[in-house]
Amino acid sequence: MSPNTLRAVAAARQLSPHPVDWIGTWVMGADGLAQPESADLPVWQRARAQALVSADTVLITVGHSTERLVVRAWVEDDEPPRALEVVWAQAGGAP
């Protein structure tokens, strides 16, 4: 885990009234742009080959378009991985 990731988790732990733990691996292209969903499978396969994802650790892909932030989450199932619903919530509130 990178030092920035560790700092982000530490900050989330301080701000959240609930227990927080890191349960995933996230990736973003160097340019920060959202990639098509079809680009996630090769990323998943590379992450799985390096044991960065498992049945307990999700892969999250992040990028931005001209209009919004694009976040997709994937969990190990059978090949291919299964997409999880990403739900946005207000800080400290329900979705």
PDB file of N, CA and C in Angstrom:
ATOM      1  N   MET A   1       0.852  -1.167   0.000  1.00  0.00           N
ATOM      2  CA  MET A   1       0.000   0.000   0.000  1.00  0.00           C
ATOM      3  C   MET A   1       0.894   1.226   0.000  1.00  0.00           C
ATOM      4  N   SER A   2       0.533   2.220  -0.788  1.00  0.00           N
ATOM      5  CA  SER A   2       1.369   3.416  -0.868  1.00  0.00           C
ATOM      6  C   SER A   2       1.202   4.279   0.381  1.00  0.00           C
ATOM      7  N   PRO A   3       2.184   5.137   0.667  1.00  0.00           N
ATOM      8  CA  PRO A   3       2.062   6.038   1.821  1.00  0.00           C
ATOM      9  C   PRO A   3       0.825   6.937   1.722  1.00  0.00           C
ATOM     10  N   ASN A   4       0.478   7.387   0.508  1.00  0.00           N
ATOM     11  CA  ASN A   4      -0.716   8.230   0.355  1.00  0.00           C
ATOM     12  C   ASN A   4      -1.982   7.466   0.695  1.00  0.00           C
ATOM     13  N   THR A   5      -2.033   6.194   0.310  1.00  0.00           N
ATOM     14  CA  THR A   5      -3.194   5.371   0.639  1.00  0.00           C
ATOM     15  C   THR A   5      -3.302   5.183   2.139  1.00  0.00           C
ATOM     16  N   LEU A   6      -2.180   4.918   2.775  1.00  0.00           N
ATOM     17  CA  LEU A   6      -2.182   4.761   4.234  1.00  0.00           C
ATOM     18  C   LEU A   6      -2.653   6.034   4.919  1.00  0.00           C
ATOM     19  N   ARG A   7      -2.214   7.190   4.432  1.00  0.00           N
ATOM     20  CA  ARG A   7      -2.661   8.466   5.008  1.00  0.00           C
ATOM     21  C   ARG A   7      -4.158   8.681   4.790  1.00  0.00           C
ATOM     22  N   ALA A   8      -4.661   8.299   3.607  1.00  0.00           N
ATOM     23  CA  ALA A   8      -6.088   8.462   3.332  1.00  0.00           C
ATOM     24  C   ALA A   8      -6.923   7.589   4.259  1.00  0.00           C
ATOM     25  N   VAL A   9      -6.495   6.348   4.486  1.00  0.00           N
ATOM     26  CA  VAL A   9      -7.221   5.461   5.392  1.00  0.00           C
ATOM     27  C   VAL A   9      -7.149   5.997   6.818  1.00  0.00           C
ATOM     28  N   ALA A  10      -5.982   6.495   7.234  1.00  0.00           N
ATOM     29  CA  ALA A  10      -5.841   7.060   8.577  1.00  0.00           C
ATOM     30  C   ALA A  10      -6.766   8.259   8.753  1.00  0.00           C
ATOM     31  N   ALA A  11      -6.861   9.108   7.733  1.00  0.00           N
ATOM     32  CA  ALA A  11      -7.755  10.267   7.809  1.00  0.00           C
ATOM     33  C   ALA A  11      -9.209   9.828   7.877  1.00  0.00           C
ATOM     34  N   ALA A  12      -9.576   8.832   7.089  1.00  0.00           N
ATOM     35  CA  ALA A  12     -10.959   8.337   7.114  1.00  0.00           C
ATOM     36  C   ALA A  12     -11.295   7.761   8.482  1.00  0.00           C
ATOM     37  N   ARG A  13     -10.334   7.090   9.101  1.00  0.00           N
ATOM     38  CA  ARG A  13     -10.568   6.525  10.439  1.00  0.00           C
ATOM     39  C   ARG A  13     -10.813   7.624  11.462  1.00  0.00           C
ATOM     40  N   GLN A  14     -10.104   8.733  11.330  1.00  0.00           N
ATOM     41  CA  GLN A  14     -10.271   9.837  12.276  1.00  0.00           C
ATOM     42  C   GLN A  14     -11.607  10.547  12.087  1.00  0.00           C
ATOM     43  N   LEU A  15     -12.078  10.635  10.859  1.00  0.00           N
ATOM     44  CA  LEU A  15     -13.294  11.379  10.552  1.00  0.00           C
ATOM     45  C   LEU A  15     -14.569  10.571  10.692  1.00  0.00           C
ATOM     46  N   SER A  16     -14.471   9.260  10.534  1.00  0.00           N
ATOM     47  CA  SER A  16     -15.668   8.427  10.542  1.00  0.00           C
ATOM     48  C   SER A  16     -16.060   8.019  11.963  1.00  0.00           C
ATOM     49  N   PRO A  17     -17.349   8.102  12.272  1.00  0.00           N
ATOM     50  CA  PRO A  17     -17.795   7.615  13.572  1.00  0.00           C
ATOM     51  C   PRO A  17     -17.881   6.082  13.599  1.00  0.00           C
ATOM     52  N   HIS A  18     -17.654   5.450  12.443  1.00  0.00           N
ATOM     53  CA  HIS A  18     -17.738   3.991  12.320  1.00  0.00           C
ATOM     54  C   HIS A  18     -16.348   3.418  12.056  1.00  0.00           C
ATOM     55  N   PRO A  19     -16.125   2.155  12.372  1.00  0.00           N
ATOM     56  CA  PRO A  19     -14.832   1.532  12.058  1.00  0.00           C
ATOM     57  C   PRO A  19     -14.581   1.546  10.546  1.00  0.00           C
ATOM     58  N   VAL A  20     -13.365   1.850  10.161  1.00  0.00           N
ATOM     59  CA  VAL A  20     -12.989   1.909   8.750  1.00  0.00           C
ATOM     60  C   VAL A  20     -11.768   1.027   8.548  1.00  0.00           C
ATOM     61  N   ASP A  21     -11.800   0.223   7.487  1.00  0.00           N
ATOM     62  CA  ASP A  21     -10.640  -0.585   7.160  1.00  0.00           C
ATOM     63  C   ASP A  21     -10.493  -0.600   5.643  1.00  0.00           C
ATOM     64  N   TRP A  22      -9.273  -0.786   5.176  1.00  0.00           N
ATOM     65  CA  TRP A  22      -9.003  -0.844   3.743  1.00  0.00           C
ATOM     66  C   TRP A  22      -9.352  -2.235   3.255  1.00  0.00           C
ATOM     67  N   ILE A  23     -10.269  -2.356   2.296  1.00  0.00           N
ATOM     68  CA  ILE A  23     -10.690  -3.675   1.827  1.00  0.00           C
ATOM     69  C   ILE A  23     -10.570  -3.820   0.321  1.00  0.00           C
ATOM     70  N   GLY A  24      -9.775  -2.954  -0.308  1.00  0.00           N
ATOM     71  CA  GLY A  24      -9.698  -3.048  -1.751  1.00  0.00           C
ATOM     72  C   GLY A  24      -8.419  -2.490  -2.312  1.00  0.00           C
ATOM     73  N   THR A  25      -8.287  -2.667  -3.607  1.00  0.00           N
ATOM     74  CA  THR A  25      -7.199  -2.114  -4.378  1.00  0.00           C
ATOM     75  C   THR A  25      -7.836  -1.225  -5.426  1.00  0.00           C
ATOM     76  N   TRP A  26      -7.380   0.018  -5.519  1.00  0.00           N
ATOM     77  CA  TRP A  26      -7.964   0.881  -6.538  1.00  0.00           C
ATOM     78  C   TRP A  26      -6.889   1.322  -7.512  1.00  0.00           C
ATOM     79  N   VAL A  27      -7.332   1.548  -8.751  1.00  0.00           N
ATOM     80  CA  VAL A  27      -6.418   1.975  -9.803  1.00  0.00           C
ATOM     81  C   VAL A  27      -7.048   3.116 -10.589  1.00  0.00           C
ATOM     82  N   MET A  28      -6.171   3.985 -11.073  1.00  0.00           N
ATOM     83  CA  MET A  28      -6.582   5.096 -11.934  1.00  0.00           C
ATOM     84  C   MET A  28      -5.502   5.263 -12.989  1.00  0.00           C
ATOM     85  N   GLY A  29      -5.911   5.498 -14.211  1.00  0.00           N
ATOM     86  CA  GLY A  29      -4.944   5.737 -15.273  1.00  0.00           C
ATOM     87  C   GLY A  29      -4.095   6.961 -14.967  1.00  0.00           C
ATOM     88  N   ALA A  30      -2.893   6.999 -15.520  1.00  0.00           N
ATOM     89  CA  ALA A  30      -1.975   8.103 -15.258  1.00  0.00           C
ATOM     90  C   ALA A  30      -2.579   9.451 -15.651  1.00  0.00           C
ATOM     91  N   ASP A  31      -3.454   9.448 -16.663  1.00  0.00           N
ATOM     92  CA  ASP A  31      -4.075  10.706 -17.089  1.00  0.00           C
ATOM     93  C   ASP A  31      -5.334  11.033 -16.290  1.00  0.00           C
ATOM     94  N   GLY A  32      -5.770  10.108 -15.429  1.00  0.00           N
ATOM     95  CA  GLY A  32      -6.949  10.331 -14.586  1.00  0.00           C
ATOM     96  C   GLY A  32      -8.274  10.170 -15.299  1.00  0.00           C
ATOM     97  N   LEU A  33      -8.249   9.857 -16.583  1.00  0.00           N
ATOM     98  CA  LEU A  33      -9.481   9.755 -17.355  1.00  0.00           C
ATOM     99  C   LEU A  33     -10.143   8.397 -17.171  1.00  0.00           C
ATOM    100  N   ALA A  34     -11.467   8.390 -17.206  1.00  0.00           N
ATOM    101  CA  ALA A  34     -12.228   7.146 -17.120  1.00  0.00           C
ATOM    102  C   ALA A  34     -11.990   6.321 -18.375  1.00  0.00           C
ATOM    103  N   GLN A  35     -11.791   5.042 -18.167  1.00  0.00           N
ATOM    104  CA  GLN A  35     -11.617   4.105 -19.268  1.00  0.00           C
ATOM    105  C   GLN A  35     -12.946   3.383 -19.500  1.00  0.00           C
ATOM    106  N   PRO A  36     -13.148   2.807 -20.678  1.00  0.00           N
ATOM    107  CA  PRO A  36     -14.368   2.019 -20.878  1.00  0.00           C
ATOM    108  C   PRO A  36     -14.365   0.807 -19.946  1.00  0.00           C
ATOM    109  N   GLU A  37     -15.542   0.330 -19.601  1.00  0.00           N
ATOM    110  CA  GLU A  37     -15.663  -0.812 -18.701  1.00  0.00           C
ATOM    111  C   GLU A  37     -14.885  -2.021 -19.202  1.00  0.00           C
ATOM    112  N   SER A  38     -14.820  -2.194 -20.518  1.00  0.00           N
ATOM    113  CA  SER A  38     -14.108  -3.338 -21.094  1.00  0.00           C
ATOM    114  C   SER A  38     -12.617  -3.317 -20.751  1.00  0.00           C
ATOM    115  N   ALA A  39     -12.067  -2.168 -20.401  1.00  0.00           N
ATOM    116  CA  ALA A  39     -10.652  -2.065 -20.039  1.00  0.00           C
ATOM    117  C   ALA A  39     -10.387  -2.595 -18.632  1.00  0.00           C
ATOM    118  N   ASP A  40     -11.429  -2.799 -17.828  1.00  0.00           N
ATOM    119  CA  ASP A  40     -11.242  -3.255 -16.451  1.00  0.00           C
ATOM    120  C   ASP A  40     -10.816  -4.722 -16.355  1.00  0.00           C
ATOM    121  N   LEU A  41     -11.252  -5.568 -17.288  1.00  0.00           N
ATOM    122  CA  LEU A  41     -10.934  -7.003 -17.197  1.00  0.00           C
ATOM    123  C   LEU A  41      -9.429  -7.269 -17.253  1.00  0.00           C
ATOM    124  N   PRO A  42      -8.682  -6.680 -18.194  1.00  0.00           N
ATOM    125  CA  PRO A  42      -7.236  -6.917 -18.177  1.00  0.00           C
ATOM    126  C   PRO A  42      -6.570  -6.394 -16.894  1.00  0.00           C
ATOM    127  N   VAL A  43      -7.080  -5.302 -16.347  1.00  0.00           N
ATOM    128  CA  VAL A  43      -6.550  -4.775 -15.085  1.00  0.00           C
ATOM    129  C   VAL A  43      -6.829  -5.783 -13.970  1.00  0.00           C
ATOM    130  N   TRP A  44      -8.055  -6.308 -13.945  1.00  0.00           N
ATOM    131  CA  TRP A  44      -8.421  -7.325 -12.957  1.00  0.00           C
ATOM    132  C   TRP A  44      -7.486  -8.529 -13.061  1.00  0.00           C
ATOM    133  N   GLN A  45      -7.254  -9.002 -14.262  1.00  0.00           N
ATOM    134  CA  GLN A  45      -6.425 -10.185 -14.459  1.00  0.00           C
ATOM    135  C   GLN A  45      -4.996  -9.947 -13.967  1.00  0.00           C
ATOM    136  N   ARG A  46      -4.449  -8.755 -14.228  1.00  0.00           N
ATOM    137  CA  ARG A  46      -3.096  -8.441 -13.739  1.00  0.00           C
ATOM    138  C   ARG A  46      -3.089  -8.348 -12.216  1.00  0.00           C
ATOM    139  N   ALA A  47      -4.120  -7.719 -11.638  1.00  0.00           N
ATOM    140  CA  ALA A  47      -4.197  -7.598 -10.174  1.00  0.00           C
ATOM    141  C   ALA A  47      -4.328  -8.972  -9.530  1.00  0.00           C
ATOM    142  N   ARG A  48      -5.121  -9.829 -10.136  1.00  0.00           N
ATOM    143  CA  ARG A  48      -5.308 -11.181  -9.587  1.00  0.00           C
ATOM    144  C   ARG A  48      -4.011 -11.982  -9.656  1.00  0.00           C
ATOM    145  N   ALA A  49      -3.281 -11.837 -10.762  1.00  0.00           N
ATOM    146  CA  ALA A  49      -2.012 -12.554 -10.913  1.00  0.00           C
ATOM    147  C   ALA A  49      -0.998 -12.117  -9.857  1.00  0.00           C
ATOM    148  N   GLN A  50      -1.132 -10.887  -9.356  1.00  0.00           N
ATOM    149  CA  GLN A  50      -0.214 -10.367  -8.339  1.00  0.00           C
ATOM    150  C   GLN A  50      -0.804 -10.469  -6.935  1.00  0.00           C
ATOM    151  N   ALA A  51      -1.914 -11.191  -6.790  1.00  0.00           N
ATOM    152  CA  ALA A  51      -2.588 -11.391  -5.497  1.00  0.00           C
ATOM    153  C   ALA A  51      -3.007 -10.076  -4.853  1.00  0.00           C
ATOM    154  N   LEU A  52      -3.362  -9.081  -5.671  1.00  0.00           N
ATOM    155  CA  LEU A  52      -3.842  -7.801  -5.154  1.00  0.00           C
ATOM    156  C   LEU A  52      -5.349  -7.801  -4.940  1.00  0.00           C
ATOM    157  N   VAL A  53      -6.029  -8.805  -5.495  1.00  0.00           N
ATOM    158  CA  VAL A  53      -7.465  -8.963  -5.308  1.00  0.00           C
ATOM    159  C   VAL A  53      -7.730 -10.408  -4.903  1.00  0.00           C
ATOM    160  N   SER A  54      -8.845 -10.604  -4.227  1.00  0.00           N
ATOM    161  CA  SER A  54      -9.228 -11.943  -3.778  1.00  0.00           C
ATOM    162  C   SER A  54     -10.726 -11.924  -3.515  1.00  0.00           C
ATOM    163  N   ALA A  55     -11.231 -12.994  -2.951  1.00  0.00           N
ATOM    164  CA  ALA A  55     -12.654 -13.029  -2.597  1.00  0.00           C
ATOM    165  C   ALA A  55     -12.978 -11.985  -1.526  1.00  0.00           C
ATOM    166  N   ASP A  56     -11.974 -11.539  -0.779  1.00  0.00           N
ATOM    167  CA  ASP A  56     -12.174 -10.556   0.292  1.00  0.00           C
ATOM    168  C   ASP A  56     -11.678  -9.159  -0.043  1.00  0.00           C
ATOM    169  N   THR A  57     -11.025  -8.979  -1.191  1.00  0.00           N
ATOM    170  CA  THR A  57     -10.435  -7.694  -1.562  1.00  0.00           C
ATOM    171  C   THR A  57     -10.919  -7.296  -2.947  1.00  0.00           C
ATOM    172  N   VAL A  58     -11.641  -6.202  -3.036  1.00  0.00           N
ATOM    173  CA  VAL A  58     -12.218  -5.771  -4.304  1.00  0.00           C
ATOM    174  C   VAL A  58     -11.221  -4.950  -5.113  1.00  0.00           C
ATOM    175  N   LEU A  59     -11.478  -4.865  -6.410  1.00  0.00           N
ATOM    176  CA  LEU A  59     -10.746  -3.974  -7.299  1.00  0.00           C
ATOM    177  C   LEU A  59     -11.676  -2.820  -7.633  1.00  0.00           C
ATOM    178  N   ILE A  60     -11.181  -1.609  -7.478  1.00  0.00           N
ATOM    179  CA  ILE A  60     -11.969  -0.421  -7.782  1.00  0.00           C
ATOM    180  C   ILE A  60     -11.224   0.357  -8.859  1.00  0.00           C
ATOM    181  N   THR A  61     -11.921   0.665  -9.959  1.00  0.00           N
ATOM    182  CA  THR A  61     -11.330   1.495 -11.006  1.00  0.00           C
ATOM    183  C   THR A  61     -11.960   2.872 -10.926  1.00  0.00           C
ATOM    184  N   VAL A  62     -11.124   3.884 -11.051  1.00  0.00           N
ATOM    185  CA  VAL A  62     -11.559   5.267 -10.868  1.00  0.00           C
ATOM    186  C   VAL A  62     -11.036   6.105 -12.025  1.00  0.00           C
ATOM    187  N   GLY A  63     -11.843   7.030 -12.476  1.00  0.00           N
ATOM    188  CA  GLY A  63     -11.423   7.980 -13.505  1.00  0.00           C
ATOM    189  C   GLY A  63     -12.495   9.025 -13.670  1.00  0.00           C
ATOM    190  N   HIS A  64     -12.177  10.088 -14.381  1.00  0.00           N
ATOM    191  CA  HIS A  64     -13.187  11.129 -14.577  1.00  0.00           C
ATOM    192  C   HIS A  64     -13.461  11.321 -16.059  1.00  0.00           C
ATOM    193  N   SER A  65     -14.691  11.684 -16.326  1.00  0.00           N
ATOM    194  CA  SER A  65     -15.073  12.079 -17.671  1.00  0.00           C
ATOM    195  C   SER A  65     -15.243  13.595 -17.630  1.00  0.00           C
ATOM    196  N   THR A  66     -15.708  14.172 -18.704  1.00  0.00           N
ATOM    197  CA  THR A  66     -15.932  15.619 -18.685  1.00  0.00           C
ATOM    198  C   THR A  66     -17.098  15.998 -17.787  1.00  0.00           C
ATOM    199  N   GLU A  67     -17.951  15.012 -17.447  1.00  0.00           N
ATOM    200  CA  GLU A  67     -19.159  15.311 -16.692  1.00  0.00           C
ATOM    201  C   GLU A  67     -19.168  14.774 -15.265  1.00  0.00           C
ATOM    202  N   ARG A  68     -18.407  13.694 -14.981  1.00  0.00           N
ATOM    203  CA  ARG A  68     -18.548  13.073 -13.671  1.00  0.00           C
ATOM    204  C   ARG A  68     -17.372  12.164 -13.347  1.00  0.00           C
ATOM    205  N   LEU A  69     -17.324  11.737 -12.093  1.00  0.00           N
ATOM    206  CA  LEU A  69     -16.373  10.743 -11.644  1.00  0.00           C
ATOM    207  C   LEU A  69     -16.953   9.370 -11.964  1.00  0.00           C
ATOM    208  N   VAL A  70     -16.139   8.488 -12.492  1.00  0.00           N
ATOM    209  CA  VAL A  70     -16.572   7.138 -12.847  1.00  0.00           C
ATOM    210  C   VAL A  70     -15.854   6.163 -11.927  1.00  0.00           C
ATOM    211  N   VAL A  71     -16.629   5.401 -11.164  1.00  0.00           N
ATOM    212  CA  VAL A  71     -16.074   4.422 -10.224  1.00  0.00           C
ATOM    213  C   VAL A  71     -16.781   3.092 -10.448  1.00  0.00           C
ATOM    214  N   ARG A  72     -15.987   2.045 -10.654  1.00  0.00           N
ATOM    215  CA  ARG A  72     -16.538   0.700 -10.790  1.00  0.00           C
ATOM    216  C   ARG A  72     -15.821  -0.205  -9.792  1.00  0.00           C
ATOM    217  N   ALA A  73     -16.553  -1.147  -9.223  1.00  0.00           N
ATOM    218  CA  ALA A  73     -15.981  -2.081  -8.250  1.00  0.00           C
ATOM    219  C   ALA A  73     -16.214  -3.507  -8.735  1.00  0.00           C
ATOM    220  N   TRP A  74     -15.197  -4.353  -8.544  1.00  0.00           N
ATOM    221  CA  TRP A  74     -15.230  -5.733  -9.019  1.00  0.00           C
ATOM    222  C   TRP A  74     -14.801  -6.654  -7.893  1.00  0.00           C
ATOM    223  N   VAL A  75     -15.480  -7.796  -7.787  1.00  0.00           N
ATOM    224  CA  VAL A  75     -15.147  -8.782  -6.762  1.00  0.00           C
ATOM    225  C   VAL A  75     -14.905 -10.125  -7.441  1.00  0.00           C
ATOM    226  N   GLU A  76     -14.015 -10.911  -6.838  1.00  0.00           N
ATOM    227  CA  GLU A  76     -13.714 -12.227  -7.390  1.00  0.00           C
ATOM    228  C   GLU A  76     -14.949 -13.112  -7.311  1.00  0.00           C
ATOM    229  N   ASP A  77     -15.265 -13.717  -8.404  1.00  0.00           N
ATOM    230  CA  ASP A  77     -16.369 -14.667  -8.520  1.00  0.00           C
ATOM    231  C   ASP A  77     -15.784 -15.752  -9.401  1.00  0.00           C
ATOM    232  N   ASP A  78     -16.488 -16.216 -10.345  1.00  0.00           N
ATOM    233  CA  ASP A  78     -15.868 -17.024 -11.379  1.00  0.00           C
ATOM    234  C   ASP A  78     -15.408 -16.037 -12.439  1.00  0.00           C
ATOM    235  N   GLU A  79     -14.595 -16.515 -13.384  1.00  0.00           N
ATOM    236  CA  GLU A  79     -14.192 -15.615 -14.461  1.00  0.00           C
ATOM    237  C   GLU A  79     -15.416 -15.265 -15.271  1.00  0.00           C
ATOM    238  N   PRO A  80     -15.675 -14.094 -15.684  1.00  0.00           N
ATOM    239  CA  PRO A  80     -14.982 -12.869 -15.281  1.00  0.00           C
ATOM    240  C   PRO A  80     -15.425 -12.433 -13.883  1.00  0.00           C
ATOM    241  N   PRO A  81     -14.768 -11.409 -13.332  1.00  0.00           N
ATOM    242  CA  PRO A  81     -15.176 -10.931 -12.012  1.00  0.00           C
ATOM    243  C   PRO A  81     -16.589 -10.357 -12.058  1.00  0.00           C
ATOM    244  N   ARG A  82     -17.206 -10.272 -10.898  1.00  0.00           N
ATOM    245  CA  ARG A  82     -18.577  -9.759 -10.793  1.00  0.00           C
ATOM    246  C   ARG A  82     -18.536  -8.285 -10.410  1.00  0.00           C
ATOM    247  N   ALA A  83     -19.326  -7.481 -11.114  1.00  0.00           N
ATOM    248  CA  ALA A  83     -19.422  -6.051 -10.820  1.00  0.00           C
ATOM    249  C   ALA A  83     -20.270  -5.842  -9.571  1.00  0.00           C
ATOM    250  N   LEU A  84     -19.838  -4.939  -8.713  1.00  0.00           N
ATOM    251  CA  LEU A  84     -20.598  -4.553  -7.532  1.00  0.00           C
ATOM    252  C   LEU A  84     -21.241  -3.195  -7.774  1.00  0.00           C
ATOM    253  N   GLU A  85     -22.370  -2.964  -7.148  1.00  0.00           N
ATOM    254  CA  GLU A  85     -23.016  -1.663  -7.251  1.00  0.00           C
ATOM    255  C   GLU A  85     -22.239  -0.655  -6.401  1.00  0.00           C
ATOM    256  N   VAL A  86     -21.926   0.486  -6.977  1.00  0.00           N
ATOM    257  CA  VAL A  86     -21.262   1.569  -6.251  1.00  0.00           C
ATOM    258  C   VAL A  86     -22.343   2.544  -5.829  1.00  0.00           C
ATOM    259  N   VAL A  87     -22.448   2.777  -4.526  1.00  0.00           N
ATOM    260  CA  VAL A  87     -23.480   3.651  -3.975  1.00  0.00           C
ATOM    261  C   VAL A  87     -22.814   4.868  -3.360  1.00  0.00           C
ATOM    262  N   TRP A  88     -23.302   6.054  -3.710  1.00  0.00           N
ATOM    263  CA  TRP A  88     -22.752   7.309  -3.183  1.00  0.00           C
ATOM    264  C   TRP A  88     -23.574   7.726  -1.982  1.00  0.00           C
ATOM    265  N   ALA A  89     -22.907   8.191  -0.958  1.00  0.00           N
ATOM    266  CA  ALA A  89     -23.595   8.629   0.258  1.00  0.00           C
ATOM    267  C   ALA A  89     -23.023   9.963   0.713  1.00  0.00           C
ATOM    268  N   GLN A  90     -23.810  10.719   1.419  1.00  0.00           N
ATOM    269  CA  GLN A  90     -23.334  11.935   2.062  1.00  0.00           C
ATOM    270  C   GLN A  90     -22.420  11.518   3.198  1.00  0.00           C
ATOM    271  N   ALA A  91     -21.400  12.293   3.484  1.00  0.00           N
ATOM    272  CA  ALA A  91     -20.507  11.976   4.590  1.00  0.00           C
ATOM    273  C   ALA A  91     -21.314  11.883   5.882  1.00  0.00           C
ATOM    274  N   GLY A  92     -21.142  10.760   6.594  1.00  0.00           N
ATOM    275  CA  GLY A  92     -21.823  10.577   7.863  1.00  0.00           C
ATOM    276  C   GLY A  92     -23.299  10.242   7.743  1.00  0.00           C
ATOM    277  N   GLY A  93     -23.800  10.049   6.521  1.00  0.00           N
ATOM    278  CA  GLY A  93     -25.219   9.773   6.346  1.00  0.00           C
ATOM    279  C   GLY A  93     -25.465   8.527   5.545  1.00  0.00           C
ATOM    280  N   ALA A  94     -26.705   8.230   5.361  1.00  0.00           N
ATOM    281  CA  ALA A  94     -27.116   7.064   4.572  1.00  0.00           C
ATOM    282  C   ALA A  94     -27.087   7.421   3.094  1.00  0.00           C
ATOM    283  N   PRO A  95     -27.010   6.406   2.210  1.00  0.00           N
ATOM    284  CA  PRO A  95     -27.016   6.664   0.763  1.00  0.00           C
ATOM    285  C   PRO A  95     -28.272   7.359   0.301  1.00  0.00           C
TER     286      PRO A  95
END
